[in-house]
Coordinates of C-alpha atoms in Angstrom, one line a residue:
M1 CA 0.2 -0.2 0.1
T2 CA 1.5 3.7 -1.0
L3 CA 1.5 5.7 2.2
P4 CA -0.3 9.3 1.6
S5 CA 3.1 11.8 1.7
V6 CA 2.8 15.0 4.2
S7 CA 3.0 16.9 0.6
T8 CA -0.7 16.4 0.3
F9 CA -1.9 18.6 3.0
G10 CA 0.1 21.6 1.4
A11 CA -1.9 24.7 0.8
A12 CA 0.8 26.5 -1.1
A13 CA -1.8 27.3 -4.0
S14 CA -4.3 28.3 -1.5
M15 CA -1.4 31.1 0.2
V16 CA -0.5 31.9 -3.2
G17 CA -4.3 32.4 -4.1
Y18 CA -4.7 34.6 -0.9
L19 CA -2.0 36.7 -1.4
Y20 CA -2.8 37.5 -5.1
Q21 CA -6.5 38.8 -3.8
V22 CA -4.1 41.1 -1.1
R23 CA -2.5 41.9 -4.5
I24 CA -4.9 42.7 -6.6
A25 CA -7.0 44.8 -4.4
L26 CA -4.0 47.0 -4.0
L27 CA -3.7 47.5 -7.1
W28 CA -6.9 48.2 -8.2
A29 CA -7.4 50.8 -5.2
I30 CA -4.6 52.6 -6.7
R31 CA -6.6 52.9 -9.9
R32 CA -9.3 53.9 -9.1
S33 CA -7.9 56.3 -6.4
R34 CA -6.9 58.8 -9.5
V35 CA -11.2 58.6 -10.9
S36 CA -13.4 58.3 -7.5
D37 CA -13.6 57.8 -4.1
F38 CA -14.6 54.4 -2.4
T39 CA -13.8 52.4 0.5
V40 CA -11.9 49.2 -0.2
S41 CA -13.0 45.5 1.3
I42 CA -11.4 42.5 1.3
E43 CA -13.8 39.2 2.4
T44 CA -17.1 41.2 3.0
L45 CA -19.4 40.9 0.1
D46 CA -16.8 39.6 -2.9
D47 CA -13.1 38.8 -2.7
V48 CA -12.6 42.6 -3.3
S49 CA -15.2 45.0 -2.9
F50 CA -15.8 49.1 -4.0
E51 CA -18.6 50.7 -2.1
V52 CA -18.9 54.2 -2.6
G53 CA -21.6 56.7 -0.2
G54 CA -22.3 52.9 1.5
E55 CA -23.2 51.0 -2.3
P56 CA -21.2 48.2 -3.4
A57 CA -19.5 49.9 -6.9
A58 CA -17.8 46.8 -7.8
V59 CA -17.0 43.6 -6.7
L60 CA -13.8 41.3 -7.5
Q61 CA -13.6 37.5 -7.5
T62 CA -9.7 36.6 -7.6
K63 CA -8.4 33.4 -9.4
H64 CA -5.0 32.5 -9.7
S65 CA -3.7 28.9 -10.9
L66 CA -0.1 28.3 -10.6
N67 CA -1.7 26.1 -13.7
T68 CA 0.1 27.9 -16.5
S69 CA -2.1 26.1 -19.1
A70 CA -5.5 26.1 -17.4
T71 CA -8.3 28.5 -19.2
L72 CA -11.7 29.4 -18.9
T73 CA -13.6 27.5 -20.2
D74 CA -17.4 27.5 -20.0
L75 CA -17.5 24.1 -18.0
C76 CA -14.6 25.5 -15.5
P77 CA -15.6 25.5 -11.6
E78 CA -13.9 28.9 -11.5
L79 CA -16.3 30.3 -13.3
W80 CA -19.3 28.8 -11.9
K81 CA -18.5 29.2 -8.3
T82 CA -18.5 32.6 -9.4
L83 CA -21.5 32.5 -11.1
R84 CA -23.1 30.9 -8.1
I85 CA -21.9 33.7 -5.6
W86 CA -22.9 36.2 -7.5
M87 CA -26.5 35.2 -8.6
V88 CA -26.7 34.5 -4.6
G89 CA -25.4 38.4 -3.6
L90 CA -28.2 39.3 -6.3
A91 CA -31.1 37.3 -4.7
S92 CA -30.2 38.3 -1.6
G93 CA -30.2 42.1 -2.4
E94 CA -26.4 42.1 -0.8
V95 CA -25.4 43.1 -3.8
P96 CA -27.5 45.5 -5.9
P97 CA -27.8 44.4 -9.8
E98 CA -26.5 47.7 -11.4
T99 CA -23.2 46.7 -9.3
A100 CA -20.4 45.8 -11.5
R101 CA -19.0 42.2 -11.3
F102 CA -15.4 41.1 -12.6
L103 CA -13.7 38.3 -12.6
I104 CA -9.8 38.5 -12.5
A105 CA -7.8 35.3 -13.5
T106 CA -4.1 34.4 -14.2
A107 CA -6.2 31.5 -16.8
E108 CA -6.5 32.7 -20.2
A109 CA -10.4 32.4 -22.4
P110 CA -10.5 30.7 -25.3
Q111 CA -12.3 32.1 -28.3
G112 CA -15.2 31.4 -28.5
S113 CA -16.0 30.7 -24.7
A114 CA -18.3 32.6 -22.7
C115 CA -16.1 34.0 -21.0
S116 CA -13.7 35.5 -24.1
A117 CA -17.5 37.1 -24.6
L118 CA -17.6 38.6 -21.2
G119 CA -14.4 40.7 -22.0
I120 CA -14.3 44.2 -20.7
D121 CA -16.3 46.7 -23.8
G122 CA -15.5 46.2 -27.0
P123 CA -16.6 44.6 -30.5
D124 CA -15.9 41.1 -29.2
R125 CA -18.1 41.6 -26.0
D126 CA -21.2 39.6 -26.8
T127 CA -23.6 39.0 -23.6
V128 CA -26.3 37.4 -25.6
E129 CA -24.0 34.7 -26.9
A130 CA -22.6 34.4 -23.4
V131 CA -25.6 33.5 -22.1
N132 CA -26.0 31.1 -24.4
R133 CA -22.8 29.2 -24.5
L134 CA -23.6 28.9 -20.2
K135 CA -27.3 27.9 -21.0
H136 CA -26.1 25.2 -22.6
A137 CA -22.9 23.8 -20.7
A138 CA -25.6 24.2 -17.6
T139 CA -28.0 22.0 -19.6
T140 CA -25.8 19.0 -20.8
S141 CA -22.9 19.0 -18.0
T142 CA -23.0 16.2 -15.4
N143 CA -20.3 17.9 -12.8
S144 CA -22.4 17.2 -9.7
E145 CA -19.9 19.7 -7.5
L146 CA -21.3 22.2 -10.2
K147 CA -25.4 21.1 -9.7
S148 CA -26.2 23.9 -7.4
A149 CA -24.3 26.3 -9.4
F150 CA -26.4 25.5 -13.0
D151 CA -29.9 25.0 -11.2
S152 CA -29.5 28.6 -10.1
Y153 CA -28.9 29.3 -13.4
L154 CA -31.7 27.6 -15.3
A155 CA -33.5 28.9 -12.7
L156 CA -33.3 32.6 -14.2
D157 CA -35.5 33.1 -17.0
D158 CA -33.2 34.4 -19.9
S159 CA -34.1 37.9 -19.6
E160 CA -32.8 37.9 -16.1
R161 CA -29.6 36.0 -17.1
E162 CA -28.8 38.6 -19.4
Q163 CA -29.0 41.5 -16.6
L164 CA -26.7 39.4 -14.5
L165 CA -24.3 39.0 -17.2
S166 CA -24.2 42.3 -18.4
R167 CA -22.8 43.6 -15.5
I168 CA -20.3 40.5 -15.3
Y169 CA -16.1 41.3 -17.3
V170 CA -13.6 38.6 -16.8
I171 CA -10.4 39.7 -17.1
S172 CA -8.3 36.7 -18.4
A173 CA -5.0 36.0 -18.8
Q174 CA -3.7 38.6 -15.8
P175 CA 0.3 38.6 -14.7
D176 CA 0.5 36.1 -11.7
A177 CA 1.0 36.7 -7.6
A178 CA 4.6 37.6 -8.8
A179 CA 4.7 38.8 -12.3
I180 CA 2.1 41.5 -10.9
L181 CA 5.0 43.8 -9.2
N182 CA 5.6 44.9 -12.0
Q183 CA 2.6 46.9 -12.5
L184 CA 2.2 48.0 -9.1
Q185 CA 5.9 49.6 -9.8
A186 CA 4.1 51.1 -12.8
E187 CA 1.6 52.6 -11.5
L188 CA 3.9 53.8 -8.7
Y189 CA 6.3 55.9 -11.4
H190 CA 4.8 59.2 -10.1
V191 CA 5.7 58.5 -6.4
S192 CA 9.7 58.4 -7.5
M193 CA 11.1 58.0 -11.1
H194 CA 14.0 56.0 -9.4
H195 CA 12.6 54.1 -6.5
Q196 CA 9.8 52.0 -7.5
D197 CA 11.0 49.0 -6.4
L198 CA 11.1 51.0 -2.8
S199 CA 7.9 52.3 -3.5
V200 CA 6.1 49.3 -3.9
Q201 CA 7.8 47.7 -0.8
M202 CA 6.9 50.2 1.5
L203 CA 3.3 50.5 0.4
E204 CA 2.7 46.8 0.4
G205 CA 4.3 46.7 4.2
W206 CA 1.8 49.1 5.0
W207 CA -1.1 47.4 3.3
F208 CA -0.4 44.0 4.6
K209 CA -0.6 45.3 7.8
R210 CA -3.7 47.0 7.7
V211 CA -5.3 44.3 5.8
L212 CA -4.7 42.1 8.3
N213 CA -6.1 44.7 10.9
E214 CA -9.4 45.5 9.0
L215 CA -9.4 41.7 8.8
V216 CA -8.9 40.7 12.8
H217 CA -11.2 44.2 13.2
P218 CA -13.3 45.1 11.0
D219 CA -14.3 48.6 10.9
G220 CA -16.1 49.1 7.4
G221 CA -13.3 48.9 4.9
I222 CA -10.3 51.3 4.3
P223 CA -10.7 54.6 2.6
R224 CA -9.5 55.7 -0.5
A225 CA -8.0 58.9 1.7
E226 CA -5.8 57.0 4.1
I227 CA -4.2 54.8 0.7
D228 CA -3.6 58.2 -0.5
A229 CA -2.3 59.6 2.6
Q230 CA 0.3 56.5 2.4
I231 CA 1.2 57.2 -0.9
S232 CA 1.8 60.8 0.0
E233 CA 4.4 60.1 2.8
I234 CA 6.3 57.4 1.0
Q235 CA 6.7 59.8 -1.7
E236 CA 7.6 62.7 0.8
S237 CA 10.2 60.2 2.4
I238 CA 12.2 60.0 -0.7
K239 CA 12.7 63.4 -1.6
P240 CA 16.1 64.2 -1.8
D241 CA 15.6 66.0 1.5
S242 CA 14.5 63.9 3.6
L243 CA 14.7 59.8 4.1
P244 CA 12.3 56.9 4.9
I245 CA 11.9 55.6 8.3
D246 CA 11.2 52.2 9.1
E247 CA 8.0 52.1 11.3
E248 CA 9.1 49.3 13.1
L249 CA 12.8 50.1 14.2
D250 CA 10.7 54.0 15.0
A251 CA 9.2 51.2 17.8
L252 CA 11.9 49.5 18.8
M253 CA 12.6 49.3 22.8
V254 CA 15.0 47.0 24.0
A255 CA 13.8 44.8 26.8
L256 CA 16.0 45.1 29.9
D257 CA 16.8 41.5 30.1
Q258 CA 18.7 42.0 27.2
L259 CA 21.2 44.2 28.0
P260 CA 23.8 41.7 29.6
E261 CA 24.0 40.5 25.5
F262 CA 25.9 43.5 24.8
A263 CA 28.0 44.0 28.0
N264 CA 30.9 43.5 26.0
R265 CA 30.2 46.3 23.6
P266 CA 32.5 49.6 23.8
F267 CA 29.7 51.9 22.9
Y268 CA 27.8 50.2 26.5
R269 CA 31.3 50.1 28.7
Q270 CA 31.0 53.6 27.9
V271 CA 28.0 54.4 29.4
V272 CA 28.9 52.3 32.4
L273 CA 32.4 54.5 32.8
V274 CA 30.3 57.7 33.4
G275 CA 28.3 55.5 35.8
G276 CA 24.7 56.1 33.7
S277 CA 21.9 53.8 35.0
Q278 CA 20.0 50.5 33.6
L279 CA 18.0 52.7 32.0
R280 CA 20.5 54.8 30.0
I281 CA 22.3 52.3 28.9
R282 CA 18.7 50.2 27.7
N283 CA 18.3 53.4 25.4
A284 CA 21.8 53.4 24.1
I285 CA 21.5 50.4 22.8
T286 CA 18.0 50.9 21.5
S287 CA 19.5 54.1 19.9
Y288 CA 22.3 52.2 18.4
L289 CA 20.2 49.2 17.2
Q290 CA 17.7 51.5 15.7
A291 CA 20.6 53.7 13.7
F292 CA 22.4 51.3 12.6
R293 CA 19.8 48.9 11.0
Q294 CA 18.1 52.4 9.5
R295 CA 21.5 53.5 8.0
S296 CA 22.2 50.1 6.6
A297 CA 18.8 49.6 5.1
W298 CA 19.1 53.8 3.5
T299 CA 22.8 52.0 1.5
R300 CA 21.0 48.8 1.2
N301 CA 18.6 50.6 -1.2
D302 CA 20.9 53.1 -2.8
L303 CA 19.5 56.3 -0.9
L304 CA 22.5 57.3 0.9
F305 CA 26.0 55.7 0.3
D306 CA 29.0 54.8 2.2
A307 CA 30.4 59.0 1.3
D308 CA 27.1 60.4 2.8
L309 CA 27.7 58.8 6.2
Q310 CA 30.9 59.7 6.5
K311 CA 30.3 63.2 5.8
Y312 CA 27.2 62.8 8.5
D313 CA 29.7 61.1 11.0
Q314 CA 32.6 63.7 10.7
R315 CA 29.8 66.5 11.4
L316 CA 28.7 64.6 14.4
H317 CA 32.2 64.1 15.8
A318 CA 33.3 67.8 15.1
E319 CA 29.7 68.5 17.5
W320 CA 31.3 66.2 19.9
E321 CA 34.6 67.5 19.9
L322 CA 33.2 70.8 20.9
Q323 CA 31.3 69.7 23.8
Y324 CA 34.1 67.5 25.0
A325 CA 36.4 69.8 25.1
Q326 CA 34.4 72.5 26.8
V327 CA 34.2 69.8 29.9
C328 CA 37.6 68.8 29.8
D329 CA 38.6 72.4 30.3
E330 CA 36.2 72.7 33.4
L331 CA 37.5 69.5 35.1
G332 CA 41.3 70.6 35.0
S333 CA 43.9 68.1 35.2
Q334 CA 43.6 67.2 39.2
A335 CA 39.3 65.9 38.7
T336 CA 38.6 63.9 41.0
E337 CA 36.8 60.3 39.7
E338 CA 33.4 61.4 40.8
A339 CA 33.8 64.8 38.8
M340 CA 35.0 62.8 36.0
A341 CA 32.5 60.5 35.8
R342 CA 29.9 63.7 36.3
A343 CA 30.9 65.4 33.5
G344 CA 31.0 62.0 31.9
R345 CA 27.3 62.6 31.6
A346 CA 27.0 65.8 31.0
I347 CA 28.8 64.7 28.0
L348 CA 26.5 61.4 27.7
K349 CA 23.3 63.9 28.3
W350 CA 24.4 66.4 25.1
A351 CA 24.4 63.3 22.7
E352 CA 21.0 61.9 24.2
D353 CA 19.3 65.5 24.0
A354 CA 21.5 66.3 20.4
H355 CA 19.6 66.5 17.2
L356 CA 21.1 66.6 14.3
P357 CA 19.6 65.6 11.4
I358 CA 21.1 63.9 8.8
R359 CA 18.9 65.2 6.0
S360 CA 16.7 68.4 6.7
G361 CA 13.5 66.2 6.5
V362 CA 14.3 63.2 9.2
N363 CA 12.8 64.1 12.1
V364 CA 13.3 61.3 13.8
P365 CA 15.7 61.8 16.9
W366 CA 17.1 58.3 17.6
V367 CA 19.4 58.8 13.8
C368 CA 21.4 61.6 15.7
R369 CA 21.6 59.8 19.4
G370 CA 22.2 56.2 17.1
S371 CA 25.1 57.1 15.0
L372 CA 26.8 58.9 18.1
H373 CA 26.6 55.4 19.7
M374 CA 28.0 54.2 17.0
L375 CA 30.6 56.0 16.8
A376 CA 31.4 55.2 20.3
E377 CA 31.2 52.1 19.6
D378 CA 34.0 52.6 16.8
R379 CA 35.7 54.1 20.0
R380 CA 35.9 57.4 17.5
L381 CA 34.7 59.8 20.8
G382 CA 33.2 58.9 24.3
W383 CA 31.7 59.9 27.5
H384 CA 34.7 59.8 30.2
P385 CA 37.2 62.8 30.2
D386 CA 39.2 59.6 30.1
F387 CA 37.5 57.5 27.8
E388 CA 40.9 56.5 25.4
A389 CA 43.1 55.0 28.3
R390 CA 40.1 53.5 30.3
L391 CA 38.6 51.7 27.3
K392 CA 42.1 50.6 26.1
A393 CA 42.3 49.2 29.5
I394 CA 39.3 47.1 29.0
F395 CA 39.5 45.7 25.0
D396 CA 43.4 46.0 24.3
A397 CA 45.0 44.7 27.6
P398 CA 46.8 41.3 27.2
P399 CA 45.4 38.3 28.0
Q400 CA 46.6 37.5 31.6
E401 CA 48.7 34.3 31.2
N402 CA 47.6 31.8 33.9
V403 CA 49.9 31.6 36.7
A404 CA 50.3 27.8 38.1

C-alpha cells in the first residue's frame, strides 16, 4: 500500500491565491483612486469590494492558478462557483444589479468561450452569446459538484440571465502573483522614478498590515483617503531632503533583560564608565540598534552612500569634540573620579538630547543619537573625559597568563 505524503496537505496554491487577492486589491485601489472616491474591503461582499456612499460599486473575484495551461472554459469550476456567489448576492439584495462584477484570472479565456464574450467592453463583448453558451453548458453537463450553480442559473429566465451577465466582466490572462509587482511599480512611477522597488516595498508593507488589521478588527473597510495619504507619505520620505523611516524600527525598545547580551560592547562600556543607569544603557542600546539598522537599510536601497554617512559622522564628531573640549577644560587636570564621571554624564546627556538631522526632513531623534553611539562603539569618541585610556585598558590589555 502506498503511504500518503505530507506534501498532500500543502496549501501553497491557496496561500498564493490569498496573497494575489490582497495585491489585486491594492492595485485596483490605486487605479480607482484617480477617478473616484471609495472604501475598499476584502472578504466582505466578495474577494474584494469597492463601495461608494455605502453602496457596492464594484466587486471582484480573483482566481490565481499555478497551472500555466489552465483556461476559463464554459465548464470550469472557477467560473461557475463565481457565478453562484454573484447569483446569491443578487437574490439576497446584498449586491444590487447595477454593481459591476469582475472576474480577474491568471488563466486565459479561449476564443469563442463565454468568458471571452464577457471581456471588458469592446467589439468582442457579446452578452447574448455568453448567456446561450452558459445555458448550454449548464443543461448538458453532468458535473455534480457544480449542480447547484447550474440549477441557480437555469432557474433564471433569459432576460434575468442577460441582466446578470450584463454587469459581469472577465479579465483573463492576468500576470501571476509575482509578476503583478511590475504593474504596481508602473502605477507608482510618479511617486519615485528612481526608487520604484522601494516605493512598492514600503506601500505593500503598510498595506498587508492594514488589511490584516481590517480582517481581525473590521471597521467598515479602508478609505481611499487613507491609501492616498500613505502614498503621499512615501513620496515625501524619498525626496532629496528626506529619508524613509522604518515604522518597526521607530517603535523598537530593547527589554532590560537583553542588556547582558551587549555588556562587552564598547558603546555599552562607555555608558558604564560614567555611571549611567540601566535605563540609560537600555536607551543607548535601543538607539544604537535603530540607527545601525536604519542606516543599513538606506544604503541597501541606494538612498545613501558610504560617502554620505562618512560626511554625517564627521559632522557629529566635530560637534561632540566641541562639547568634550569644553567639559575637559572645566575639569582641569586634578579632577576626582567622581567629578570626571559627572562630567561624562553631562556629555552623554548632550548626545542623548542632540538633534542633528542627517537630512532636513528626517525628524526622528534616534538617528543622531544612535549614530553617536555607533561612533562610541568604534571608540572614535566617548563620554568619560579619559575614555580612550579606560577603553584601552578594558579591550586592548594583553590576556593574563595563568599562574600555576
